[in-house]
Short mmCIF file of N, CA and C in Angstrom, two decimals:
data_model
loop_
_atom_site.label_atom_id
_atom_site.label_comp_id
_atom_site.label_asym_id
_atom_site.label_seq_id
_atom_site.Cartn_x
_atom_site.Cartn_y
_atom_site.Cartn_z
N MET M 1 120.52 60.71 122.85
CA MET M 1 121.69 61.03 122.73
C MET M 1 122.92 61.92 123.34
N LEU M 2 121.81 63.16 123.71
CA LEU M 2 122.70 64.29 124.12
C LEU M 2 121.71 64.72 125.62
N PRO M 3 122.42 65.00 126.97
CA PRO M 3 122.05 65.84 128.07
C PRO M 3 121.28 66.86 127.54
N ASP M 4 120.19 67.38 128.26
CA ASP M 4 119.46 68.40 128.25
C ASP M 4 120.47 69.92 127.48
N PRO M 5 121.30 70.27 128.44
CA PRO M 5 122.18 71.36 128.30
C PRO M 5 122.56 71.57 127.28
N HIS M 6 123.13 70.34 126.73
CA HIS M 6 124.06 69.86 125.33
C HIS M 6 122.65 70.08 124.39
N ARG M 7 121.55 69.33 124.61
CA ARG M 7 120.61 69.68 123.30
C ARG M 7 120.36 71.11 123.35
N GLN M 8 119.98 71.69 124.49
CA GLN M 8 119.40 73.35 124.26
C GLN M 8 120.61 74.27 123.54
N SER M 9 121.84 73.90 123.77
CA SER M 9 122.57 75.00 123.16
C SER M 9 122.63 74.34 121.81
N TYR M 10 122.43 73.42 121.44
CA TYR M 10 122.64 73.21 119.66
C TYR M 10 121.36 73.47 119.02
N LEU M 11 120.08 73.65 119.95
CA LEU M 11 118.73 74.23 119.30
C LEU M 11 119.12 75.52 119.48
N ALA M 12 120.00 76.22 120.14
CA ALA M 12 119.72 77.81 120.22
C ALA M 12 120.74 78.32 119.41
N PHE M 13 121.48 77.11 118.81
CA PHE M 13 122.65 77.22 117.80
C PHE M 13 122.00 77.28 116.35
N GLN M 14 121.39 76.06 116.39
CA GLN M 14 120.60 75.93 115.17
C GLN M 14 119.35 77.34 114.75
N GLU M 15 118.73 78.04 115.88
CA GLU M 15 118.16 78.81 115.85
C GLU M 15 118.92 80.33 115.12
N ARG M 16 120.21 80.38 115.78
CA ARG M 16 120.98 81.41 115.11
C ARG M 16 121.07 81.42 113.47
N LEU M 17 121.29 79.73 113.32
CA LEU M 17 121.52 79.53 111.62
C LEU M 17 120.41 80.12 111.07
N ASP M 18 119.41 79.40 111.70
CA ASP M 18 118.00 79.75 110.84
C ASP M 18 117.67 81.30 110.69
N GLN M 19 118.14 82.06 111.51
CA GLN M 19 117.95 83.58 111.58
C GLN M 19 118.74 84.18 110.37
N LEU M 20 120.22 83.46 110.16
CA LEU M 20 121.25 83.72 108.98
C LEU M 20 120.91 83.29 107.59
N GLN M 21 120.08 82.25 108.08
CA GLN M 21 119.41 81.41 106.37
C GLN M 21 118.52 82.33 106.14
N THR M 22 117.42 82.89 106.74
CA THR M 22 116.58 83.69 106.64
C THR M 22 116.98 85.27 105.95
N LEU M 23 118.18 85.78 106.30
CA LEU M 23 118.62 87.26 106.18
C LEU M 23 119.21 86.63 104.38
N VAL M 24 120.05 86.14 104.70
CA VAL M 24 120.55 85.47 103.10
C VAL M 24 119.64 85.54 101.99
N GLY M 25 118.33 84.56 102.41
CA GLY M 25 117.50 84.62 101.28
C GLY M 25 116.82 85.83 101.09
N LYS M 26 116.72 86.86 101.45
CA LYS M 26 116.36 88.03 100.93
C LYS M 26 116.89 88.70 99.86
N ALA M 27 116.21 89.37 99.22
CA ALA M 27 116.86 89.69 97.55
C ALA M 27 118.10 90.81 98.00
N ASN M 28 118.11 91.65 98.83
CA ASN M 28 118.84 92.49 98.92
C ASN M 28 119.53 92.61 100.40
N PRO M 29 120.21 91.31 101.00
CA PRO M 29 120.54 91.54 102.41
C PRO M 29 121.47 92.34 102.46
N ALA M 30 121.48 92.81 103.92
CA ALA M 30 122.11 93.99 104.40
C ALA M 30 123.30 93.37 105.05
N PRO M 31 124.66 93.85 104.38
CA PRO M 31 126.00 92.69 104.64
C PRO M 31 126.28 93.02 105.99
N ALA M 32 126.05 94.10 106.46
CA ALA M 32 126.61 94.38 108.09
C ALA M 32 125.63 93.88 108.83
N GLN M 33 124.56 93.52 108.48
CA GLN M 33 123.51 92.83 109.35
C GLN M 33 123.98 91.27 109.27
N LEU M 34 124.12 90.85 108.39
CA LEU M 34 124.43 89.30 108.39
C LEU M 34 125.65 89.44 108.53
N LEU M 35 126.87 89.93 108.68
CA LEU M 35 128.02 89.79 109.68
C LEU M 35 127.87 89.85 110.95
N GLN M 36 126.57 90.82 111.51
CA GLN M 36 126.34 90.66 112.73
C GLN M 36 125.83 89.61 113.42
N VAL M 37 125.08 88.77 112.59
CA VAL M 37 124.20 87.57 112.99
C VAL M 37 125.16 86.71 113.10
N PHE M 38 126.11 86.45 111.98
CA PHE M 38 126.90 85.66 111.65
C PHE M 38 128.31 85.47 113.13
N LEU M 39 128.61 86.76 113.16
CA LEU M 39 129.61 86.72 114.60
C LEU M 39 128.75 86.41 115.86
N GLU M 40 127.44 86.84 116.01
CA GLU M 40 126.83 86.47 117.18
C GLU M 40 126.72 84.75 117.21
N ALA M 41 126.40 84.26 116.00
CA ALA M 41 126.35 83.00 115.92
C ALA M 41 127.75 82.13 116.35
N GLN M 42 128.77 82.54 115.73
CA GLN M 42 129.97 82.01 115.86
C GLN M 42 130.61 82.25 117.16
N GLN M 43 130.04 83.39 117.79
CA GLN M 43 130.65 83.42 119.05
C GLN M 43 129.84 82.64 120.22
N PHE M 44 128.78 82.39 119.95
CA PHE M 44 127.97 81.63 120.82
C PHE M 44 128.28 80.24 120.82
N PHE M 45 128.56 79.58 119.52
CA PHE M 45 129.28 78.15 119.21
C PHE M 45 130.47 78.10 120.11
N GLN M 46 130.94 78.99 119.99
CA GLN M 46 132.39 78.99 120.60
C GLN M 46 132.38 78.89 122.63
N VAL M 47 131.62 79.75 122.46
CA VAL M 47 131.41 80.01 124.49
C VAL M 47 130.54 78.89 124.91
N GLN M 48 129.04 79.11 124.34
CA GLN M 48 128.25 78.27 124.79
C GLN M 48 128.57 76.82 124.53
N VAL M 49 128.57 76.29 123.21
CA VAL M 49 128.48 74.90 122.84
C VAL M 49 129.91 74.46 123.36
N LEU M 50 130.92 75.11 122.56
CA LEU M 50 132.21 74.36 122.72
C LEU M 50 132.69 74.22 124.56
N GLY M 51 131.76 75.13 125.14
CA GLY M 51 132.16 75.42 126.77
C GLY M 51 131.53 74.38 127.48
N LEU M 52 130.52 73.38 126.74
CA LEU M 52 130.08 72.42 127.44
C LEU M 52 130.55 71.53 127.75
N ASP M 53 130.72 70.40 128.87
CA ASP M 53 131.32 69.30 129.27
C ASP M 53 131.02 67.97 128.43
N ALA M 54 131.69 67.74 127.45
CA ALA M 54 131.65 66.36 126.66
C ALA M 54 131.86 65.59 127.29
N GLU M 55 132.72 65.44 128.82
CA GLU M 55 133.05 64.12 129.25
C GLU M 55 132.03 63.44 130.12
N VAL M 56 130.89 64.07 130.03
CA VAL M 56 129.65 63.54 130.69
C VAL M 56 129.19 62.64 129.41
N LEU M 57 129.42 62.72 128.76
CA LEU M 57 128.93 61.94 127.52
C LEU M 57 129.58 60.50 127.29
N PRO M 58 128.81 59.41 126.85
CA PRO M 58 129.40 58.03 126.88
C PRO M 58 130.89 58.27 125.75
N LEU M 59 131.74 57.67 125.73
CA LEU M 59 132.93 57.77 125.03
C LEU M 59 132.77 57.97 123.34
N GLU M 60 131.70 57.00 122.88
CA GLU M 60 131.70 57.03 121.33
C GLU M 60 130.87 58.35 121.08
N THR M 61 129.78 58.84 122.02
CA THR M 61 129.30 59.89 121.77
C THR M 61 130.19 61.07 121.78
N GLU M 62 130.88 60.90 122.42
CA GLU M 62 131.72 62.59 123.11
C GLU M 62 132.72 62.58 121.43
N GLN M 63 133.10 61.44 121.09
CA GLN M 63 133.96 61.10 119.97
C GLN M 63 133.34 61.89 119.03
N GLN M 64 132.23 61.48 118.37
CA GLN M 64 130.98 61.54 117.35
C GLN M 64 131.10 63.12 117.74
N LEU M 65 130.81 63.73 118.52
CA LEU M 65 130.31 64.99 119.15
C LEU M 65 131.76 65.95 118.52
N ARG M 66 132.90 65.55 118.94
CA ARG M 66 134.02 66.02 118.79
C ARG M 66 133.83 66.17 117.13
N ALA M 67 133.74 65.06 116.42
CA ALA M 67 134.24 65.19 115.06
C ALA M 67 133.39 66.19 114.27
N TYR M 68 132.03 66.63 114.69
CA TYR M 68 130.85 67.39 114.24
C TYR M 68 131.60 68.45 114.67
N GLN M 69 131.81 68.99 116.01
CA GLN M 69 132.20 70.33 116.42
C GLN M 69 133.53 70.75 115.27
N THR M 70 134.19 69.87 115.36
CA THR M 70 135.70 70.16 114.45
C THR M 70 134.68 70.40 112.86
N GLU M 71 134.00 69.66 112.21
CA GLU M 71 133.30 70.31 110.99
C GLU M 71 132.56 71.53 110.95
N ILE M 72 131.76 71.88 112.03
CA ILE M 72 131.03 72.78 112.58
C ILE M 72 132.19 74.37 112.67
N GLN M 73 133.02 74.18 112.90
CA GLN M 73 133.90 75.02 113.22
C GLN M 73 134.89 75.19 111.74
N ARG M 74 135.03 74.37 110.97
CA ARG M 74 135.75 74.79 109.80
C ARG M 74 134.31 75.38 108.82
N GLU M 75 133.37 74.95 108.85
CA GLU M 75 132.60 75.37 108.21
C GLU M 75 131.87 76.93 108.42
N LEU M 76 132.20 77.16 109.90
CA LEU M 76 131.74 78.53 110.17
C LEU M 76 133.14 79.37 109.54
N ARG M 77 134.36 79.02 109.62
CA ARG M 77 135.55 79.79 109.18
C ARG M 77 135.19 79.82 107.92
N LEU M 78 134.86 79.06 106.95
CA LEU M 78 134.53 79.39 105.47
C LEU M 78 133.28 80.12 105.30
N LEU M 79 132.18 80.34 106.37
CA LEU M 79 131.21 81.01 105.90
C LEU M 79 131.80 82.29 106.31
N GLY M 80 132.47 82.52 107.47
CA GLY M 80 132.96 84.10 107.53
C GLY M 80 133.44 84.58 106.18
N THR M 81 134.40 84.00 105.71
CA THR M 81 135.00 84.28 104.40
C THR M 81 133.98 84.81 103.18
N ASP M 82 133.20 83.64 103.18
CA ASP M 82 132.09 83.73 102.17
C ASP M 82 131.11 84.94 102.27
N LEU M 83 130.80 85.51 103.54
CA LEU M 83 130.53 86.80 104.04
C LEU M 83 131.22 88.07 103.75
N SER M 84 132.29 87.78 103.82
CA SER M 84 133.32 88.63 103.22
C SER M 84 133.49 89.35 101.98
N PHE M 85 133.37 87.64 101.25
CA PHE M 85 133.37 88.18 99.63
C PHE M 85 131.95 88.85 99.56
N LEU M 86 131.18 88.26 100.21
CA LEU M 86 129.89 88.90 99.73
C LEU M 86 129.59 90.58 99.70
N GLN M 87 130.40 90.85 101.02
CA GLN M 87 130.39 92.36 101.02
C GLN M 87 131.37 92.96 100.05
N ALA M 88 132.17 92.20 99.54
CA ALA M 88 132.94 93.05 98.29
C ALA M 88 132.47 92.55 97.21
N ALA M 89 131.14 92.07 97.04
CA ALA M 89 130.76 91.79 95.55
C ALA M 89 130.33 93.13 95.12
N ARG M 90 130.28 93.50 93.80
CA ARG M 90 129.51 94.68 93.50
C ARG M 90 128.59 94.50 92.39
N LYS M 91 128.79 93.50 91.56
CA LYS M 91 128.04 92.96 90.61
C LYS M 91 126.61 91.93 91.07
N PRO M 92 125.47 92.27 90.56
CA PRO M 92 124.31 91.33 91.13
C PRO M 92 124.31 90.11 90.58
N GLU M 93 125.20 89.49 89.92
CA GLU M 93 125.37 88.37 89.53
C GLU M 93 126.48 87.46 90.57
N THR M 94 127.22 88.11 90.83
CA THR M 94 128.37 87.83 91.98
C THR M 94 127.60 87.93 93.38
N VAL M 95 127.02 88.93 93.52
CA VAL M 95 125.97 88.78 94.68
C VAL M 95 125.55 87.35 95.07
N GLN M 96 124.48 87.00 93.70
CA GLN M 96 123.80 85.82 93.94
C GLN M 96 124.81 84.64 93.93
N GLN M 97 125.59 84.45 93.42
CA GLN M 97 126.41 83.72 93.46
C GLN M 97 126.88 83.48 95.02
N ARG M 98 127.44 84.43 95.36
CA ARG M 98 127.92 84.47 96.95
C ARG M 98 126.92 84.11 97.77
N GLN M 99 125.83 84.72 97.70
CA GLN M 99 124.41 84.27 98.39
C GLN M 99 124.14 82.49 98.29
N GLY M 100 124.25 82.04 97.51
CA GLY M 100 124.28 80.78 96.97
C GLY M 100 124.98 80.00 97.43
N GLN M 101 126.24 80.46 97.78
CA GLN M 101 127.70 79.75 98.55
C GLN M 101 127.45 79.87 100.21
N ILE M 102 126.53 80.98 100.47
CA ILE M 102 126.46 81.05 102.11
C ILE M 102 125.04 80.09 102.37
N GLN M 103 124.13 80.16 101.28
CA GLN M 103 123.10 79.10 101.94
C GLN M 103 123.40 77.78 101.74
N GLN M 104 124.40 77.15 100.74
CA GLN M 104 124.64 75.91 101.02
C GLN M 104 125.77 75.70 102.45
N ARG M 105 126.55 76.74 102.77
CA ARG M 105 127.40 76.43 104.01
C ARG M 105 126.47 76.41 105.21
N LEU M 106 125.19 77.17 105.19
CA LEU M 106 124.36 77.47 106.23
C LEU M 106 123.45 75.76 106.49
N ALA M 107 123.06 75.39 104.94
CA ALA M 107 122.52 73.89 105.04
C ALA M 107 123.23 72.78 105.56
N THR M 108 124.50 73.06 105.22
CA THR M 108 125.77 71.99 105.82
C THR M 108 125.37 72.19 107.46
N LEU M 109 125.90 73.23 108.07
CA LEU M 109 125.89 73.56 109.14
C LEU M 109 124.43 72.72 109.89
N SER M 110 123.36 73.39 109.40
CA SER M 110 122.12 72.76 109.55
C SER M 110 121.87 71.25 109.82
N ARG M 111 122.61 70.48 108.66
CA ARG M 111 122.47 69.11 108.60
C ARG M 111 123.49 68.60 110.13
N TYR M 112 124.15 69.26 110.22
CA TYR M 112 125.21 68.77 111.17
C TYR M 112 124.63 68.75 112.64
N CYS M 113 124.03 70.10 112.78
CA CYS M 113 123.06 70.09 114.03
C CYS M 113 122.19 69.07 113.97
N LYS M 114 121.27 68.44 113.21
CA LYS M 114 120.21 67.92 113.06
C LYS M 114 120.85 66.63 113.54
N ALA M 115 121.83 66.06 112.70
CA ALA M 115 122.69 64.86 113.10
C ALA M 115 123.12 64.84 114.55
N ILE M 116 123.56 65.95 115.11
CA ILE M 116 124.02 65.80 116.56
C ILE M 116 122.85 65.73 117.26
N LEU M 117 121.56 66.43 117.26
CA LEU M 117 120.48 66.47 117.87
C LEU M 117 119.50 65.01 117.57
N GLY M 118 119.88 64.11 116.73
CA GLY M 118 119.34 63.23 116.14
C GLY M 118 118.27 63.21 115.42
N GLU M 119 118.06 64.30 114.56
CA GLU M 119 116.88 64.56 113.62
C GLU M 119 117.40 64.17 112.06
N GLY M 120 117.09 63.00 111.77
CA GLY M 120 117.58 62.82 110.05
C GLY M 120 118.85 62.07 110.43
N GLY M 121 119.34 62.07 109.30
CA GLY M 121 120.50 61.24 108.77
C GLY M 121 121.98 61.92 109.46
N GLU M 122 123.16 60.99 109.02
CA GLU M 122 124.35 61.61 109.37
C GLU M 122 124.54 62.94 109.32
N GLY M 123 124.17 62.97 107.86
CA GLY M 123 124.26 64.72 107.53
C GLY M 123 125.97 65.19 107.31
N ALA M 124 126.83 64.19 107.13
CA ALA M 124 128.18 64.83 106.67
C ALA M 124 128.43 64.73 105.52
N GLY M 125 127.67 64.43 104.41
CA GLY M 125 127.62 64.68 102.88
C GLY M 125 127.12 65.93 102.46
N ALA M 126 128.17 66.71 101.87
CA ALA M 126 127.54 68.26 101.48
C ALA M 126 128.03 68.33 99.99
#
């Protein structure tokens, strides 16, 4: 489905998401570290992934890719908001709730990446 440069960029983005997922899964994640890894992943997506030339792809593939990219950007914005709420959380149950929301967002982003890479189903249902 994707040329090698596109594939490699999405794989690298997926690795950043996996790293963030690992950090969020810890009992007491450091909010500053989470935010740093998130910002790196977000910047990588904006520069390295969105910077790829989609016009080299067949029209149908390009359209699908653009749709996924739009959804990924939306999820990244929401993830940033969730991380801000996690930083502000003081009660343990609120922290747990925020961590759960963040994990769900990361799972959705992961499904989008896998769908783009052709690993598994469509990944659009969250």
